[in-house]
mmCIF file of C-alpha atoms in Angstrom:
data_model
loop_
_atom_site.group_PDB
_atom_site.id
_atom_site.type_symbol
_atom_site.label_atom_id
_atom_site.label_comp_id
_atom_site.label_asym_id
_atom_site.label_seq_id
_atom_site.Cartn_x
_atom_site.Cartn_y
_atom_site.Cartn_z
ATOM 1 C CA MET A 1 24.155 0.044 50.549
ATOM 2 C CA LYS A 2 22.008 -1.389 47.752
ATOM 3 C CA VAL A 3 18.900 0.237 49.229
ATOM 4 C CA THR A 4 20.566 3.674 49.214
ATOM 5 C CA TYR A 5 21.699 3.190 45.608
ATOM 6 C CA LEU A 6 18.182 2.360 44.474
ATOM 7 C CA ILE A 7 16.759 5.400 46.258
ATOM 8 C CA LEU A 8 19.241 7.698 44.546
ATOM 9 C CA ILE A 9 18.486 6.268 41.098
ATOM 10 C CA VAL A 10 14.692 6.580 41.502
ATOM 11 C CA ILE A 11 14.882 10.179 42.723
ATOM 12 C CA THR A 12 17.289 11.270 39.997
ATOM 13 C CA VAL A 13 15.053 9.889 37.260
ATOM 14 C CA MET A 14 11.992 11.546 38.788
ATOM 15 C CA LEU A 15 13.649 14.953 39.142
ATOM 16 C CA CYS A 16 14.895 15.003 35.559
ATOM 17 C CA SER A 17 11.383 14.457 34.234
ATOM 18 C CA CYS A 18 9.921 17.975 34.587
ATOM 19 C CA SER A 19 10.755 21.651 35.046
ATOM 20 C CA SER A 20 9.178 21.861 38.499
ATOM 21 C CA ASN A 21 8.448 19.132 40.995
ATOM 22 C CA ARG A 22 6.666 18.463 44.259
ATOM 23 C CA SER A 23 7.983 15.406 46.033
ATOM 24 C CA VAL A 24 8.268 13.745 49.396
ATOM 25 C CA ILE A 25 11.844 12.629 49.982
ATOM 26 C CA ARG A 26 12.123 9.754 52.446
ATOM 27 C CA VAL A 27 15.575 9.167 53.889
ATOM 28 C CA PRO A 28 16.277 5.973 55.871
ATOM 29 C CA SER A 29 18.186 6.059 59.136
ATOM 30 C CA GLN A 30 21.916 6.853 58.763
ATOM 31 C CA GLN A 31 21.526 7.358 55.002
ATOM 32 C CA TYR A 32 21.500 10.281 52.578
ATOM 33 C CA VAL A 33 19.855 11.263 49.315
ATOM 34 C CA GLU A 34 21.493 13.232 46.500
ATOM 35 C CA ILE A 35 19.267 15.473 44.374
ATOM 36 C CA ASP A 36 20.353 16.900 41.050
ATOM 37 C CA TYR A 37 18.806 18.532 37.996
ATOM 38 C CA PRO A 38 21.672 18.109 35.495
ATOM 39 C CA SER A 39 19.894 20.052 32.741
ATOM 40 C CA TYR A 40 19.350 23.171 34.888
ATOM 41 C CA ASP A 41 21.745 26.102 35.198
ATOM 42 C CA MET A 42 20.350 26.569 38.700
ATOM 43 C CA PHE A 43 17.366 25.340 40.687
ATOM 44 C CA ARG A 44 15.613 26.500 43.821
ATOM 45 C CA ALA A 45 14.356 23.855 46.247
ATOM 46 C CA THR A 46 11.882 24.627 49.013
ATOM 47 C CA LEU A 47 12.336 21.994 51.708
ATOM 48 C CA LYS A 48 10.022 21.310 54.648
ATOM 49 C CA ASN A 49 11.107 18.808 57.277
ATOM 50 C CA THR A 50 7.902 17.012 58.255
ATOM 51 C CA SER A 51 9.665 14.752 60.745
ATOM 52 C CA SER A 52 10.270 15.130 64.476
ATOM 53 C CA ASP A 53 14.048 14.939 64.019
ATOM 54 C CA ALA A 54 16.466 17.399 62.427
ATOM 55 C CA VAL A 55 18.135 16.618 59.106
ATOM 56 C CA ASP A 56 21.321 17.957 57.570
ATOM 57 C CA VAL A 57 21.016 19.837 54.288
ATOM 58 C CA ALA A 58 24.095 20.586 52.197
ATOM 59 C CA VAL A 59 25.034 21.871 48.766
ATOM 60 C CA ILE A 60 27.986 19.773 47.610
ATOM 61 C CA SER A 61 30.371 20.383 44.725
ATOM 62 C CA LYS A 62 30.166 17.694 42.045
ATOM 63 C CA GLN A 63 33.916 17.951 41.653
ATOM 64 C CA GLY A 64 35.727 16.835 44.771
ATOM 65 C CA ASP A 65 32.545 16.449 46.851
ATOM 66 C CA GLU A 66 33.425 19.523 48.923
ATOM 67 C CA GLN A 67 30.646 21.217 50.896
ATOM 68 C CA VAL A 68 29.781 24.626 49.472
ATOM 69 C CA ARG A 69 27.248 25.434 52.191
ATOM 70 C CA GLY A 70 25.081 23.533 54.617
ATOM 71 C CA PHE A 71 22.977 23.680 57.760
ATOM 72 C CA GLY A 72 20.777 21.664 60.073
ATOM 73 C CA LEU A 73 17.052 21.811 59.267
ATOM 74 C CA GLY A 74 15.028 21.417 62.458
ATOM 75 C CA PRO A 75 11.780 19.477 62.905
ATOM 76 C CA LYS A 76 8.795 21.022 61.077
ATOM 77 C CA SER A 77 11.068 23.753 59.682
ATOM 78 C CA LYS A 78 11.154 25.109 56.146
ATOM 79 C CA VAL A 79 13.885 26.637 53.981
ATOM 80 C CA ASP A 80 14.675 27.734 50.421
ATOM 81 C CA VAL A 81 17.938 26.399 48.986
ATOM 82 C CA VAL A 82 19.576 27.475 45.738
ATOM 83 C CA VAL A 83 21.702 24.884 43.916
ATOM 84 C CA GLU A 84 23.936 25.758 40.974
ATOM 85 C CA SER A 85 24.571 23.356 38.079
ATOM 86 C CA GLU A 86 28.095 22.613 39.326
ATOM 87 C CA ASN A 87 26.684 21.442 42.655
ATOM 88 C CA LYS A 88 24.162 18.951 44.001
ATOM 89 C CA LEU A 89 21.751 18.966 46.931
ATOM 90 C CA VAL A 90 22.250 16.389 49.690
ATOM 91 C CA ILE A 91 19.807 15.572 52.491
ATOM 92 C CA ARG A 92 21.436 13.500 55.214
ATOM 93 C CA ASN A 93 19.680 11.637 58.024
ATOM 94 C CA SER A 94 21.980 10.979 60.984
ATOM 95 C CA THR A 95 19.178 9.828 63.287
ATOM 96 C CA ASP A 96 17.986 6.343 64.223
ATOM 97 C CA ALA A 97 14.634 6.728 62.465
ATOM 98 C CA ALA A 98 13.540 7.404 58.900
ATOM 99 C CA VAL A 99 12.703 11.022 58.042
ATOM 100 C CA ALA A 100 10.531 12.667 55.415
ATOM 101 C CA VAL A 101 11.145 16.003 53.717
ATOM 102 C CA LYS A 102 8.645 17.677 51.393
ATOM 103 C CA MET A 103 10.326 19.334 48.437
ATOM 104 C CA TYR A 104 9.201 21.730 45.747
ATOM 105 C CA ALA A 105 11.921 22.386 43.172
ATOM 106 C CA GLN A 106 11.868 24.746 40.224
ATOM 107 C CA GLU A 107 14.369 25.841 37.620
ATOM 108 C CA THR A 108 15.696 29.380 37.923
ATOM 109 C CA LYS A 109 18.351 31.501 36.243
ATOM 110 C CA ARG A 110 21.345 33.066 37.947
ATOM 111 C CA ILE A 111 20.488 36.411 36.416
ATOM 112 C CA SER A 112 17.070 36.352 38.100
ATOM 113 C CA MET A 113 18.446 35.900 41.603
ATOM 114 C CA ASN A 114 18.633 39.647 42.322
ATOM 115 C CA ARG A 115 15.332 40.258 44.112
ATOM 116 C CA ARG A 116 16.145 43.441 45.971
ATOM 117 C CA GLY A 117 13.280 44.545 48.227
ATOM 118 C CA GLU A 118 11.846 41.050 48.494
ATOM 119 C CA TYR A 119 14.535 38.443 49.102
ATOM 120 C CA VAL A 120 18.277 38.593 49.549
ATOM 121 C CA SER A 121 20.703 35.679 49.138
ATOM 122 C CA LEU A 122 23.142 35.558 52.066
ATOM 123 C CA THR A 123 25.849 33.315 53.472
ATOM 124 C CA LEU A 124 25.837 32.713 57.239
ATOM 125 C CA LYS A 125 29.363 31.885 58.413
ATOM 126 C CA ASN A 126 30.387 30.159 61.617
ATOM 127 C CA PRO A 127 34.201 30.208 61.794
ATOM 128 C CA SER A 128 34.155 29.194 65.467
ATOM 129 C CA VAL A 129 34.673 25.673 66.858
ATOM 130 C CA VAL A 130 31.204 25.460 68.455
ATOM 131 C CA SER A 131 27.743 25.020 66.932
ATOM 132 C CA ILE A 132 25.459 28.056 66.818
ATOM 133 C CA PRO A 133 21.706 27.363 66.970
ATOM 134 C CA LEU A 134 19.526 30.092 65.492
ATOM 135 C CA ILE A 135 15.803 30.732 65.212
ATOM 136 C CA ILE A 136 14.417 32.168 61.967
ATOM 137 C CA PRO A 137 10.617 32.307 62.544
ATOM 138 C CA THR A 138 8.394 30.756 59.836
ATOM 139 C CA VAL A 139 11.530 29.746 57.915
ATOM 140 C CA MET A 140 13.790 27.371 59.841
ATOM 141 C CA ASN A 141 15.784 26.820 63.001
ATOM 142 C CA PRO A 142 19.246 26.177 61.599
ATOM 143 C CA ASN A 143 22.107 24.822 63.644
ATOM 144 C CA LEU A 144 25.289 26.274 62.170
ATOM 145 C CA SER A 145 27.999 23.642 62.434
ATOM 146 C CA PRO A 146 31.532 24.607 63.529
ATOM 147 C CA MET A 147 33.720 25.994 60.732
ATOM 148 C CA SER A 148 30.813 26.033 58.279
ATOM 149 C CA THR A 149 28.910 28.278 55.892
ATOM 150 C CA SER A 150 25.186 28.216 55.146
ATOM 151 C CA GLY A 151 23.535 29.789 52.129
ATOM 152 C CA VAL A 152 20.028 31.148 52.740
ATOM 153 C CA ASP A 153 17.479 33.319 50.953
ATOM 154 C CA LEU A 154 15.646 35.581 53.411
ATOM 155 C CA LYS A 155 13.021 38.270 53.000
ATOM 156 C CA ILE A 156 13.772 41.885 53.770
ATOM 157 C CA GLY A 157 12.418 42.416 57.297
ATOM 158 C CA GLN A 158 13.036 38.811 58.401
ATOM 159 C CA GLU A 159 14.245 38.567 62.006
ATOM 160 C CA ILE A 160 16.892 36.128 63.244
ATOM 161 C CA PHE A 161 17.003 35.192 66.927
ATOM 162 C CA PHE A 162 19.299 33.309 69.301
ATOM 163 C CA LYS A 163 18.689 31.835 72.731
ATOM 164 C CA ALA A 164 20.637 32.499 75.915
ATOM 165 C CA ASN A 165 19.700 31.652 79.487
ATOM 166 C CA ARG A 166 16.423 30.166 78.207
ATOM 167 C CA LYS A 167 15.377 33.485 76.670
ATOM 168 C CA LYS A 168 15.109 34.500 73.022
ATOM 169 C CA TYR A 169 16.964 37.578 71.795
ATOM 170 C CA LEU A 170 17.061 39.370 68.460
ATOM 171 C CA LEU A 171 20.361 38.845 66.671
ATOM 172 C CA LEU A 172 19.709 40.510 63.321
ATOM 173 C CA THR A 173 16.969 41.943 61.142
ATOM 174 C CA ILE A 174 17.465 41.562 57.397
ATOM 175 C CA ASP A 175 17.276 45.006 55.809
ATOM 176 C CA ASP A 176 17.970 46.577 52.428
ATOM 177 C CA SER A 177 21.549 47.439 53.387
ATOM 178 C CA LEU A 178 22.352 43.785 52.694
ATOM 179 C CA GLU A 179 23.038 42.688 49.138
ATOM 180 C CA ASP A 180 22.966 39.354 47.331
ATOM 181 C CA GLY A 181 26.163 37.451 48.049
ATOM 182 C CA ASP A 182 26.925 39.194 51.365
ATOM 183 C CA GLU A 183 28.532 37.060 54.075
ATOM 184 C CA ILE A 184 27.562 37.422 57.741
ATOM 185 C CA ASN A 185 29.999 36.281 60.408
ATOM 186 C CA VAL A 186 27.407 34.936 62.841
ATOM 187 C CA SER A 187 29.970 34.021 65.514
ATOM 188 C CA LYS A 188 31.347 37.568 65.610
ATOM 189 C CA LEU A 189 27.882 39.122 65.468
ATOM 190 C CA LEU A 190 26.679 36.886 68.295
ATOM 191 C CA LYS A 191 29.580 37.919 70.548
ATOM 192 C CA GLU A 192 28.943 41.590 69.822
ATOM 193 C CA ARG A 193 25.206 41.245 70.442
ATOM 194 C CA LYS A 194 25.692 39.405 73.754
ATOM 195 C CA LYS A 195 28.124 42.093 74.917
ATOM 196 C CA GLU A 196 25.629 44.767 73.892
ATOM 197 C CA LEU A 197 22.874 43.033 75.880
ATOM 198 C CA GLY A 198 25.114 42.242 78.839
ATOM 199 C CA ILE A 199 24.738 38.486 78.393
ATOM 200 C CA LYS A 200 27.538 36.200 79.539
#
């Protein structure tokens, strides 16, 4: 417990020291690291899992410690995460070995988040009781936990795939009909897509 406490203190001091930061976050086995920029209205963190094991990434409310959104970040995968001032970023390692995550974080403003035609900020929802693994090429391979939501920023034109019977199928292509803040019920969409493709 003391080791985890020291890690959290060192990282917090380092992250408060500048407006943008490149770091390597090392998380011991069965431990977690909390990342916060208390002086920022919002920050964007680009995370790359350099390890051979998946890690859990979550945005947690500072009041009540409730999860706002979260997802599994697969080995060698990369993702952009937006964290508001009322929340904190948590990287959790549930494996038996230490993991390393490269992070680039930069302050941003809520008003600047509308990037229509380039990126769109979405929430992927999994209201079902089973995990849903997805493949988002060049971005990440998230594993949507049961009864969870995951906030992601994806480029217009980005494809999202799922696997069935050892084959990869297109689930969704991000297009300009989607707007910042839209929620996608991935469980429902997956059922509809499998029915459309005749997959059982």
